[in-house]
Coordinates of C-alpha atoms and ligand atoms in Angstrom, one line a residue:
G22 CA -2.5 60.8 143.5
I23 CA 0.4 58.4 144.0
R24 CA 3.2 59.0 141.4
I25 CA 5.4 56.0 140.9
N26 CA 7.9 54.7 138.3
Q27 CA 5.5 52.3 136.6
I28 CA 8.2 50.1 135.1
G29 CA 10.3 49.5 138.1
Y30 CA 13.2 49.8 140.4
G31 CA 16.6 48.1 140.5
K32 CA 16.8 45.6 143.4
Y33 CA 19.4 47.6 145.3
D34 CA 18.6 51.0 143.9
H35 CA 17.0 54.0 145.5
K36 CA 13.2 53.5 145.4
T37 CA 10.7 56.3 146.0
A38 CA 7.2 57.3 145.1
I39 CA 5.4 60.5 145.7
L40 CA 2.0 61.3 147.1
D41 CA 1.1 64.4 145.1
S42 CA -1.3 65.9 147.5
D43 CA -1.5 68.2 150.5
L44 CA -2.9 66.6 153.6
F45 CA -5.5 68.5 155.6
P46 CA -3.8 70.7 158.1
G47 CA -3.2 68.6 161.2
Q48 CA -3.9 65.4 159.5
R49 CA -1.6 62.6 160.6
I50 CA 1.0 61.5 158.0
P51 CA -0.2 58.1 156.9
A52 CA 1.9 54.9 156.5
F53 CA 2.3 53.3 153.2
Y54 CA 2.3 49.6 152.3
I55 CA 3.9 47.6 149.5
I56 CA 1.5 44.9 148.4
A57 CA 2.5 41.9 146.4
L58 CA 0.7 41.5 143.1
N59 CA -0.5 38.0 144.0
Q60 CA -3.7 36.4 145.0
N61 CA -3.2 36.9 148.7
A62 CA -2.1 40.5 148.2
D63 CA 0.5 40.1 150.9
T64 CA 1.8 43.2 152.6
V65 CA 5.5 42.8 152.1
F66 CA 6.8 46.2 153.4
T67 CA 5.5 49.0 155.6
G68 CA 6.9 52.4 155.8
Q69 CA 6.1 56.0 156.9
L70 CA 5.6 58.7 154.4
H71 CA 7.6 61.8 155.0
P72 CA 7.2 65.4 153.7
T73 CA 9.4 66.5 150.8
G74 CA 10.3 70.1 150.3
K75 CA 8.0 72.5 148.7
D76 CA 7.1 71.8 145.1
I77 CA 8.3 74.8 143.1
Y78 CA 5.4 74.7 140.7
S79 CA 2.4 73.8 142.7
G80 CA 3.6 75.1 146.0
K81 CA 2.4 71.9 147.6
K82 CA 4.4 69.9 150.1
N83 CA 4.3 66.5 148.8
L84 CA 4.9 63.3 150.7
E85 CA 7.5 60.7 149.8
A86 CA 7.4 57.0 150.2
D87 CA 10.9 55.6 150.4
F88 CA 11.1 51.8 150.1
T89 CA 14.8 51.6 149.2
K90 CA 15.3 49.0 152.0
F91 CA 12.9 46.7 150.4
T92 CA 14.9 44.5 148.0
K93 CA 12.8 41.5 147.2
T94 CA 12.4 41.1 143.5
G95 CA 8.8 40.8 142.2
H96 CA 5.7 42.6 141.2
Y97 CA 4.0 45.0 143.6
Y98 CA 1.8 48.0 144.1
L99 CA 1.8 50.6 146.7
S100 CA -1.1 51.4 148.9
I101 CA -1.8 54.5 151.1
P102 CA -4.9 54.2 153.2
G103 CA -7.3 57.0 152.4
Q104 CA -5.3 57.9 149.3
G105 CA -5.7 54.9 147.1
T106 CA -3.2 52.6 145.4
S107 CA -0.5 53.1 142.8
Y108 CA 0.0 51.5 139.4
P109 CA 1.9 48.3 139.6
F110 CA 5.7 48.2 139.4
T111 CA 8.5 45.7 139.4
I112 CA 11.6 45.2 141.5
A113 CA 14.3 43.4 139.6
V114 CA 18.0 43.3 139.1
H115 CA 17.5 44.5 135.5
P116 CA 14.2 46.2 135.4
F117 CA 14.7 48.1 132.2
K118 CA 15.8 45.4 129.7
A119 CA 12.5 45.4 127.7
L120 CA 12.2 49.1 127.7
L121 CA 15.7 49.6 126.5
S122 CA 15.2 47.3 123.6
A123 CA 11.9 49.0 122.7
S124 CA 13.4 52.5 122.9
L125 CA 16.0 51.4 120.3
K126 CA 13.6 49.5 118.2
A127 CA 11.6 52.6 117.8
Y128 CA 14.2 53.8 115.3
Y129 CA 13.5 50.8 113.1
Y130 CA 9.8 51.6 113.1
N131 CA 10.7 55.1 111.8
R132 CA 12.9 53.9 108.9
A133 CA 12.3 55.7 105.7
S134 CA 12.5 54.1 102.2
M135 CA 11.8 50.5 103.4
Q136 CA 8.9 48.4 104.3
I137 CA 8.4 47.4 107.9
S138 CA 7.8 43.7 107.5
D139 CA 5.4 41.4 109.4
T140 CA 8.4 39.5 110.7
Y141 CA 10.0 42.5 112.4
G142 CA 7.1 44.9 112.6
G143 CA 4.3 42.6 113.8
I144 CA 1.1 44.6 114.0
W145 CA 3.0 47.8 113.1
A146 CA 4.1 46.3 109.7
R147 CA 3.6 48.9 106.9
Q148 CA 4.5 49.6 103.4
E149 CA 7.6 51.4 102.3
G150 CA 7.4 55.2 102.3
H151 CA 9.6 57.9 100.7
P152 CA 12.0 56.0 98.5
D153 CA 13.9 59.3 98.2
S154 CA 15.5 58.2 95.0
M155 CA 14.5 61.4 93.3
V156 CA 15.2 64.3 95.5
Y157 CA 15.3 67.7 94.0
I158 CA 18.1 70.2 94.6
H159 CA 16.2 73.2 96.1
P160 CA 17.4 76.5 94.6
S161 CA 18.9 77.4 98.0
A162 CA 21.2 74.4 97.5
S163 CA 22.2 74.7 93.9
S164 CA 25.9 74.5 92.9
S165 CA 27.7 74.3 89.6
S166 CA 27.8 70.6 89.8
R167 CA 24.2 70.3 91.0
P168 CA 22.1 73.1 89.5
K169 CA 18.6 73.8 90.9
G170 CA 16.1 71.3 89.6
A171 CA 18.8 68.6 89.5
V172 CA 17.9 65.3 91.1
I173 CA 19.9 63.2 93.6
S174 CA 19.2 60.0 95.4
A175 CA 19.3 60.0 99.2
P176 CA 17.3 57.0 100.4
G177 CA 17.1 55.6 103.9
G178 CA 17.6 57.1 107.3
W179 CA 15.0 57.7 110.0
Y180 CA 12.1 60.0 109.9
D181 CA 12.9 62.8 112.4
A182 CA 9.9 62.5 114.5
G183 CA 6.1 62.6 113.9
D184 CA 6.8 64.2 110.6
Y185 CA 8.5 62.5 107.5
N186 CA 11.4 64.8 107.0
K187 CA 15.1 64.1 107.6
Y188 CA 17.2 66.7 109.2
I189 CA 21.0 66.4 109.5
V190 CA 21.4 68.5 112.7
N191 CA 19.0 66.4 114.6
S192 CA 20.3 63.2 113.1
G193 CA 23.7 64.3 114.2
I194 CA 23.0 64.6 117.9
T195 CA 20.9 61.4 117.8
M196 CA 23.8 59.4 116.3
N197 CA 26.3 60.9 118.7
T198 CA 24.2 60.2 121.7
L199 CA 23.7 56.6 120.7
F200 CA 27.4 56.2 119.8
C201 CA 28.3 57.4 123.3
A202 CA 25.9 54.9 124.7
F203 CA 27.5 52.1 122.8
E204 CA 31.1 53.3 123.5
D205 CA 30.4 53.6 127.3
Y206 CA 28.5 50.3 127.6
P207 CA 29.6 48.0 124.8
A208 CA 29.0 44.7 126.6
L209 CA 25.4 45.6 127.4
F210 CA 24.7 46.5 123.8
K211 CA 26.4 43.5 122.4
G212 CA 24.0 41.5 124.5
T213 CA 20.9 43.5 123.4
A214 CA 19.2 41.9 120.4
L215 CA 16.6 44.0 118.7
D216 CA 14.7 41.8 116.2
I217 CA 15.4 44.1 113.3
P218 CA 16.7 43.4 109.8
R219 CA 20.5 43.4 110.0
A220 CA 23.1 44.7 107.5
S221 CA 25.6 42.4 109.2
A222 CA 25.1 39.6 111.7
V223 CA 28.5 40.5 113.2
L224 CA 27.5 44.0 114.2
P225 CA 25.7 44.5 117.5
D226 CA 22.1 45.5 116.7
I227 CA 22.5 49.0 117.9
L228 CA 25.2 49.5 115.3
N229 CA 23.0 47.8 112.6
E230 CA 20.3 50.3 113.4
L231 CA 22.7 53.3 113.4
L232 CA 24.2 52.1 110.1
Y233 CA 20.8 52.6 108.5
N234 CA 20.8 56.3 109.3
L235 CA 24.5 56.7 108.7
R236 CA 24.3 55.6 105.1
W237 CA 21.6 58.2 104.5
M238 CA 23.7 60.9 106.1
L239 CA 26.5 60.1 103.8
R240 CA 24.2 60.8 100.8
M241 CA 23.6 64.3 102.2
Q242 CA 27.1 65.4 101.3
D243 CA 27.8 67.1 98.0
P244 CA 30.8 65.2 96.9
A245 CA 31.9 68.1 94.7
D246 CA 32.7 70.4 97.7
G247 CA 32.1 68.4 100.9
G248 CA 29.2 70.7 102.1
V249 CA 26.3 69.0 103.7
Y250 CA 22.6 69.8 103.0
H251 CA 20.8 71.0 106.1
K252 CA 17.8 68.7 105.5
L253 CA 15.9 66.5 103.1
S254 CA 12.3 67.7 103.3
S255 CA 9.0 68.4 101.6
A256 CA 8.1 72.0 101.2
S257 CA 5.6 71.9 104.1
F258 CA 4.6 69.3 106.7
D259 CA 2.8 66.3 105.2
K260 CA -0.7 65.3 105.8
M261 CA -1.6 62.9 108.5
E262 CA -1.3 59.9 106.3
M263 CA 0.8 56.8 106.1
P264 CA 4.3 57.2 104.6
A265 CA 3.4 55.2 101.5
K266 CA 0.6 57.6 100.7
D267 CA 2.8 60.7 100.7
H268 CA 4.2 61.6 97.3
D269 CA 5.0 65.2 97.9
K270 CA 8.1 66.4 96.1
R271 CA 11.2 66.3 98.3
Y272 CA 14.2 68.6 98.3
V273 CA 17.6 68.8 99.7
V274 CA 17.9 72.3 101.1
Q275 CA 20.7 74.7 101.6
K276 CA 24.1 73.5 102.9
S277 CA 24.8 74.8 106.4
T278 CA 27.8 74.9 108.7
A279 CA 25.9 73.4 111.6
A280 CA 24.8 70.4 109.5
T281 CA 28.3 70.1 108.0
L282 CA 30.0 70.1 111.4
D283 CA 27.5 67.7 113.0
F284 CA 28.1 65.5 110.0
V285 CA 31.9 65.7 110.5
S286 CA 31.5 64.6 114.0
V287 CA 29.2 61.7 113.2
M288 CA 31.4 60.4 110.3
A289 CA 34.6 60.7 112.4
N290 CA 33.1 58.9 115.3
A291 CA 31.5 56.3 113.2
A292 CA 34.8 55.5 111.5
R293 CA 36.4 54.9 114.8
I294 CA 33.5 52.9 116.3
L295 CA 33.0 50.8 113.3
A296 CA 36.7 50.1 112.7
P297 CA 36.6 46.8 114.6
Y298 CA 34.0 45.6 112.1
K299 CA 35.8 46.9 109.0
A300 CA 36.1 43.5 107.4
H301 CA 32.3 43.2 107.4
L302 CA 31.6 46.6 106.0
P303 CA 33.7 46.7 102.9
G304 CA 35.0 50.2 102.1
L305 CA 32.8 51.9 104.6
T306 CA 35.2 53.1 107.3
D307 CA 37.5 54.6 104.6
S308 CA 34.6 56.5 103.1
L309 CA 33.6 57.8 106.5
Q310 CA 37.0 59.2 107.1
E311 CA 37.1 60.8 103.7
A312 CA 33.6 62.2 104.1
A313 CA 34.6 63.7 107.5
Q314 CA 37.7 65.3 106.1
L315 CA 36.0 66.7 103.1
A316 CA 33.2 68.2 105.2
W317 CA 35.7 69.7 107.6
K318 CA 37.3 71.5 104.6
W319 CA 34.0 72.8 103.5
A320 CA 33.3 74.1 107.0
E321 CA 36.7 75.8 107.2
A322 CA 35.9 77.6 104.0
N323 CA 32.4 78.3 105.2
P324 CA 32.7 78.7 108.9
A325 CA 29.4 80.5 109.7
V326 CA 26.7 79.7 107.1
R327 CA 23.6 79.6 109.3
Y328 CA 20.4 78.0 108.4
D329 CA 17.9 80.9 108.6
Q330 CA 14.7 79.6 107.0
D331 CA 12.9 82.9 106.9
A332 CA 15.8 84.6 105.1
M333 CA 16.1 81.7 102.7
N334 CA 12.4 81.8 101.9
K335 CA 12.7 85.5 100.9
K336 CA 15.2 84.6 98.3
F337 CA 14.1 81.2 97.0
N338 CA 11.1 79.3 95.9
P339 CA 9.3 77.2 96.9
D340 CA 9.1 78.3 100.5
I341 CA 10.2 75.6 102.9
T342 CA 8.2 75.6 106.1
T343 CA 9.2 72.3 107.8
G344 CA 11.4 72.1 110.9
A345 CA 14.2 74.6 110.9
Y346 CA 16.7 73.4 113.4
G347 CA 18.2 76.8 112.8
D348 CA 21.1 77.2 115.2
K349 CA 22.6 80.7 115.7
N350 CA 25.7 79.8 117.7
L351 CA 28.1 77.4 116.0
S352 CA 31.1 77.4 118.3
D353 CA 29.8 74.3 120.1
E354 CA 29.4 72.5 116.7
W355 CA 33.0 73.5 115.9
Y356 CA 34.2 72.2 119.2
L357 CA 32.3 68.9 118.8
A358 CA 33.6 68.4 115.3
A359 CA 37.2 69.2 116.4
C360 CA 37.1 66.8 119.3
S361 CA 35.7 64.1 117.1
M362 CA 38.3 64.6 114.4
L363 CA 41.0 64.7 117.0
Q364 CA 39.9 61.5 118.7
S365 CA 39.4 59.6 115.5
T366 CA 42.4 60.7 113.4
L367 CA 44.8 61.3 116.3
D368 CA 46.1 64.1 114.1
P369 CA 47.4 67.0 116.2
K370 CA 46.3 69.5 113.6
Y371 CA 42.8 69.4 115.3
L372 CA 44.3 70.3 118.6
T373 CA 44.3 74.0 117.8
A374 CA 40.6 73.9 116.9
V375 CA 39.7 72.0 120.1
Q376 CA 41.6 74.7 122.0
K377 CA 40.0 77.5 120.1
Y378 CA 36.5 76.4 120.7
T379 CA 36.9 74.9 124.2
P380 CA 33.7 76.2 125.9
Q381 CA 33.7 78.4 129.0
H382 CA 30.5 76.9 130.0
I383 CA 28.5 73.8 128.9
S384 CA 24.8 73.0 129.2
I385 CA 23.0 69.7 128.8
P386 CA 23.0 68.5 125.3
S387 CA 20.3 69.6 122.8
W388 CA 20.1 69.8 119.1
S389 CA 21.5 73.3 119.2
Q390 CA 24.0 72.8 122.1
V391 CA 26.4 70.0 121.6
A392 CA 29.5 71.2 123.5
A393 CA 28.9 68.7 126.3
I394 CA 29.1 65.9 123.7
G395 CA 32.5 67.2 122.6
C396 CA 33.6 67.1 126.2
I397 CA 32.2 63.6 126.6
Y398 CA 34.1 62.3 123.6
L399 CA 37.3 63.9 124.7
T400 CA 37.1 62.1 128.1
K401 CA 36.6 58.7 126.5
S402 CA 40.2 58.2 125.2
N403 CA 43.3 57.9 127.3
F404 CA 45.2 58.9 124.2
S405 CA 48.0 56.6 125.5
N406 CA 48.7 55.3 122.1
L407 CA 49.9 58.8 121.2
L408 CA 52.8 58.8 123.5
N409 CA 55.4 57.5 121.1
E410 CA 54.3 59.4 118.1
T411 CA 56.8 61.9 117.0
V412 CA 54.1 64.3 115.8
W413 CA 52.9 64.5 119.4
N414 CA 55.8 66.4 121.0
L415 CA 55.8 67.1 124.7
Q416 CA 54.1 70.4 124.3
K417 CA 51.2 69.1 122.3
R418 CA 50.8 66.2 124.6
T419 CA 50.6 68.5 127.6
Q420 CA 48.1 70.6 125.9
L421 CA 45.9 67.7 125.0
I422 CA 46.0 66.3 128.6
A423 CA 45.0 69.8 129.9
L424 CA 42.1 70.0 127.4
Q425 CA 40.9 66.6 128.3
Q426 CA 41.1 67.5 132.0
Q427 CA 39.1 70.6 131.3
A428 CA 36.5 68.6 129.5
K429 CA 36.2 66.2 132.4
Q430 CA 35.9 69.1 134.9
A431 CA 33.2 70.7 132.7
I432 CA 31.1 67.6 132.8
I433 CA 31.5 67.1 136.5
Y434 CA 30.8 70.8 137.2
L435 CA 27.6 70.5 135.1
A436 CA 26.6 67.4 136.9
D437 CA 27.2 69.1 140.3
Q438 CA 24.9 71.9 139.2
L439 CA 22.2 69.4 138.3
I440 CA 22.5 67.6 141.6
H441 CA 22.0 70.9 143.4
Q442 CA 18.9 71.7 141.3
V443 CA 16.2 69.5 142.6
N444 CA 12.5 70.0 142.4
A445 CA 11.9 69.4 146.1
G446 CA 8.3 68.4 145.6
F447 CA 9.3 65.3 143.6
N448 CA 12.9 64.9 144.5
T449 CA 13.9 64.8 140.9
V450 CA 16.6 66.7 139.2
M451 CA 14.1 67.4 136.4
G452 CA 12.1 70.5 137.1
G453 CA 14.6 72.0 139.5
R454 CA 14.8 74.9 137.2
K455 CA 11.8 76.4 135.3
T456 CA 13.8 76.5 132.1
D457 CA 13.7 72.7 132.2
F458 CA 10.3 72.9 130.7
N459 CA 10.3 73.7 127.0
W460 CA 9.5 71.9 123.8
G461 CA 10.8 68.4 124.3
S462 CA 11.2 68.8 128.1
N463 CA 11.3 65.1 128.6
S464 CA 14.5 65.1 126.6
N465 CA 16.0 67.6 129.0
C466 CA 15.2 65.2 131.7
A467 CA 16.9 62.3 129.9
N468 CA 19.8 64.5 128.9
Q469 CA 20.3 65.5 132.5
G470 CA 20.4 61.9 133.3
W471 CA 23.0 61.3 130.6
I472 CA 25.3 64.0 132.0
L473 CA 24.8 62.6 135.5
M474 CA 25.7 59.1 134.3
E475 CA 28.8 60.5 132.6
A476 CA 29.9 62.1 135.8
Y477 CA 29.3 58.8 137.5
R478 CA 31.4 57.1 134.9
L479 CA 34.2 59.6 135.5
T480 CA 34.1 59.7 139.3
G481 CA 32.3 56.6 140.5
K482 CA 30.4 58.8 142.9
V483 CA 27.0 57.1 143.6
D484 CA 25.2 60.4 144.2
Y485 CA 25.3 61.1 140.4
R486 CA 23.8 57.7 139.6
Q487 CA 21.1 58.2 142.2
A488 CA 20.2 61.6 140.8
A489 CA 20.1 60.0 137.3
I490 CA 17.6 57.4 138.6
S491 CA 15.4 60.2 140.0
N492 CA 15.1 61.5 136.4
L493 CA 14.4 58.0 135.0
D494 CA 11.7 57.7 137.7
Y495 CA 10.3 61.0 136.5
L496 CA 10.0 59.9 132.9
L497 CA 8.4 56.6 133.9
G498 CA 5.7 58.1 136.0
K499 CA 7.0 59.8 139.2
N500 CA 6.0 63.2 137.9
P501 CA 3.1 65.5 138.3
T502 CA 1.1 64.3 135.3
G503 CA 1.3 60.7 136.4
Y504 CA 2.2 59.6 132.9
C505 CA 4.8 57.0 132.0
F506 CA 6.0 59.0 129.0
V507 CA 7.1 56.1 126.8
T508 CA 4.5 54.7 124.4
G509 CA 3.5 51.1 125.0
F510 CA 5.0 51.0 128.5
G511 CA 3.5 51.5 131.9
S512 CA -0.2 51.6 133.0
L513 CA -0.9 55.2 132.0
S514 CA 1.1 56.1 128.9
P515 CA 0.5 58.2 125.8
L516 CA -2.0 56.6 123.4
H517 CA -2.2 59.5 121.0
P518 CA 1.3 60.7 120.1
H519 CA 1.7 63.3 117.4
H520 CA 3.3 60.7 115.1
R521 CA 1.9 60.4 111.6
I522 CA 2.4 56.7 111.5
S523 CA 0.7 56.0 114.8
I524 CA -2.2 58.3 113.9
S525 CA -2.9 56.8 110.5
D526 CA -1.9 53.1 110.7
K527 CA -5.4 51.9 112.0
V528 CA -3.6 50.0 114.8
E529 CA -5.0 51.1 118.1
A530 CA -1.8 51.0 120.0
P531 CA 0.8 53.6 119.1
V532 CA 4.1 52.5 117.8
P533 CA 5.9 51.4 121.0
G534 CA 9.1 52.6 122.6
W535 CA 8.8 56.3 121.9
L536 CA 9.4 59.0 124.5
V537 CA 6.9 61.9 123.9
G538 CA 8.0 65.5 124.2
G539 CA 6.4 66.2 127.6
P540 CA 5.2 69.2 129.6
N541 CA 5.7 72.5 127.8
P542 CA 4.0 75.7 129.0
G543 CA 4.6 77.2 125.6
R544 CA 1.8 74.9 124.3
Q545 CA 2.6 76.2 120.8
D546 CA 0.1 73.7 119.2
G547 CA -2.8 75.7 120.5
V548 CA -4.8 72.6 121.4
K549 CA -7.7 73.2 123.7
G550 CA -8.1 71.2 126.9
Y551 CA -4.8 71.2 128.5
P552 CA -5.5 70.3 132.1
S553 CA -3.4 73.1 133.6
E554 CA -1.2 76.1 132.8
Q555 CA 1.3 75.1 135.4
A556 CA 4.6 74.3 133.6
D557 CA 5.0 70.8 134.8
L558 CA 1.3 69.9 134.1
S559 CA 1.3 71.5 130.6
Y560 CA 0.8 68.1 128.9
I561 CA -2.0 66.5 127.0
D562 CA -2.2 63.1 125.4
N563 CA -3.7 64.5 122.1
D564 CA -2.4 63.7 118.7
Q565 CA -2.7 67.3 117.6
A566 CA -0.6 68.5 120.5
Y567 CA 2.7 68.5 118.7
S568 CA 4.4 70.8 121.2
V569 CA 4.0 68.3 124.0
N570 CA 3.1 64.9 122.5
E571 CA 5.3 64.5 119.5
V572 CA 8.1 61.9 119.4
A573 CA 11.5 62.5 118.1
I574 CA 14.8 60.6 117.4
N575 CA 16.8 63.1 119.4
W576 CA 14.5 62.6 122.4
N577 CA 14.7 58.9 122.4
A578 CA 18.4 58.8 122.2
P579 CA 19.2 60.1 125.7
L580 CA 16.5 57.8 127.0
V581 CA 18.4 54.9 125.5
Y582 CA 21.6 56.3 127.0
L583 CA 20.0 56.6 130.5
L584 CA 18.4 53.2 130.5
A585 CA 21.6 51.5 129.3
A586 CA 23.8 53.3 131.8
I587 CA 21.5 52.5 134.7
E588 CA 21.1 48.8 133.6
A589 CA 24.8 48.4 133.0
T590 CA 25.8 49.7 136.4
E591 CA 23.1 48.0 138.5
P592 CA 24.8 46.7 141.6
A593 CA 24.6 42.9 141.7
Ligands
G3I24 O1 16.0 80.1 121.1 C1 14.9 80.6 121.9 C2 15.5 81.2 123.2 O2 16.2 82.3 122.9 C3 14.3 81.5 124.1 O3 14.7 82.0 125.3 C4 13.4 80.3 124.3 C5 12.1 80.7 125.1 O4 11.1 79.8 124.8 O5 13.0 79.8 123.0 C6 14.0 79.4 122.2 O6 13.5 78.9 121.0 C7 12.9 77.7 121.1 C8 13.6 76.8 120.1 O7 13.0 75.5 120.0 C9 15.1 76.5 120.5 O8 15.2 75.6 121.5 C10 11.5 77.8 120.7 O9 10.7 78.5 121.6 C11 10.8 76.5 120.5 O10 9.6 76.6 119.9 C12 11.7 75.6 119.5 O11 11.1 74.3 119.5 C13 11.6 73.5 118.5 C14 10.5 73.0 117.6 O12 10.9 72.1 116.7 C15 9.9 74.2 116.8 O13 10.8 74.8 116.0 C16 12.2 72.2 119.2 O14 13.3 72.6 120.0 C17 12.5 71.1 118.2 O15 12.8 70.0 118.9 C18 11.3 70.9 117.3 O16 11.7 70.0 116.4 C19 10.7 69.5 115.5 C20 11.2 69.7 114.1 O17 11.2 71.1 113.9 C21 10.3 69.0 113.1 N1 10.2 67.6 113.4 C22 9.6 67.4 114.7 C23 10.5 68.0 115.8 C24 10.0 67.7 117.1 O18 8.9 68.4 117.5
9MR25 O1 3.5 67.9 112.4 C1 4.4 68.9 112.6 C2 5.4 68.6 113.7 O2 6.2 67.5 113.2 C3 6.3 69.8 114.0 O3 7.1 69.5 115.1 C4 5.4 71.0 114.3 C5 6.2 72.2 114.6 O4 7.0 72.6 113.6 O5 4.5 71.2 113.2 C6 3.7 70.2 112.9 O6 2.9 70.5 111.8 C7 1.8 71.4 112.1 C8 2.1 72.8 111.6 O7 3.2 73.3 112.2 C9 1.0 73.6 111.7 N1 -0.2 73.1 111.0 C10 -0.6 71.8 111.6 C11 0.6 70.8 111.4 C12 0.2 69.4 111.9 O8 -0.5 69.4 113.1

């Protein structure tokens, strides 16, 4: 079939679609036609398909339609005689505005501890769930000030995904990704209204939404020692019911170094990013700084406390069987936390830590690998305001500039690797390596796009941006499954995500704006009926298929980044 970005293409951007099919040997390569979606069905552009390279999964040689030269804004579809027609698409200067807003508003719909009102929620309005005002200290988390069985209050925040638990590690990467989006494209976000309840009318809506989760995160720190609980969770995954119906006991579970360092990073960055709005958020930025410093101290005293759920369950009751986010390597969390503290406090004492944990090698961001985000933060500041500070002597300044340079090179090097890994069948960066397909593969695709757009920001080289667009095209339909992977958008998009709210709300349409996990040959959910075992086709739109069709806050965040970055850099 014809695989096309079902949302659209920037007026002056690269525009391609794929015919995912081998022609008969000897068959002439057909022409393709762009047809206007109007009554006359005018043919507005004609082009010749051309073979792409060999698809590394199917082995097919696909054909590509390149209509980059066609720049007239409007609504169209593509037609290939003998092969059918494509889903409709748009050409516009800013084709992703609505999608960007929706992918951010998705967070609002996943807010815990509050009602989603008719005013803001429309048909997805629902009752409040999980007040989290009585959360038990799990025995794994007990301390002298908070013995097991004690109760704390930690309301608010977003549900992690299709489940109703709240995990600090995953919240951390989500917040950082969205902070980076805001810091890189502030004007765009200041102009993006979300139709959500606001803590402050002065704050851009993205920050209003982030604040909701930030305040929850703050509650996850034990003020007595600064350590941060790994998660707030029920003992096992909840039933498929609405949030308001679930009254399972909830716990804060074991403090961990990964959670604490991710927390450090979020609090430090939040303090810096929210500083201009200080007057409207009484006391907040100071508490954020204090929280970050206290957590850093805990991490220094507890540098390698891993969250190992199986080991924990051997020691403590009740067993906790919800998401583990159990990272084994913490040097990247150390690096991210150090970079964040350095940038936000401008205190040279964090320089040593940045240096110590500077990675040899970075990979695309994921909940367990955050070194790239440390690099990204480090490149954002020119640190020029340090130059007169007496604490920053020449040696330290030189070191800092060198570390910053290294961070910049690491991002560009990674982006270059991505550019050279292309799945020739689809001409997308995504899928260029088989390891791209795992649980949450669509987030790999979006995170590759994020890195490519950072490289574009740092160098201005358009190849990076074009490669990022290839991945956005992938997510929005130019992929082997033919799905536009965001709920509520495109002609063929997931209707049955593994999302407890969407499953049980009695509204036919799923909550919109969510990127589903995507193809994953692991197929850990064991659902029958996957269309194929081929890695890039291991996808099924089934609400039990949690290993391919769940949604998650850390997967939407790089989508937000990618959409914002493409929108904000659209050539006029
Ligand atoms: O670490 C191994 C690696 O060594 C190995 O080479 C590779 C081969 O498959 O697997 C790696 O482990 C994977 C792990 O993620 C780390 O990335 C597992 O196979 C994979 O099953 C695991 O998936 C995670 C999944 O939870 C199950 O634990 C996803 O990354 C993670 O996004 C997902 O998160 C869940 C939360 O637990 C609960 N809430 C919903 C959320 C989204 O599904
Ligand atoms: O609903 C759960 C989802 O959020 C998780 O990502 C997934 C993997 O940890 O687990 C889902 O819960 C399933 C559980 O693991 C096994 N029994 C069925 C549960 C719901 O389908």
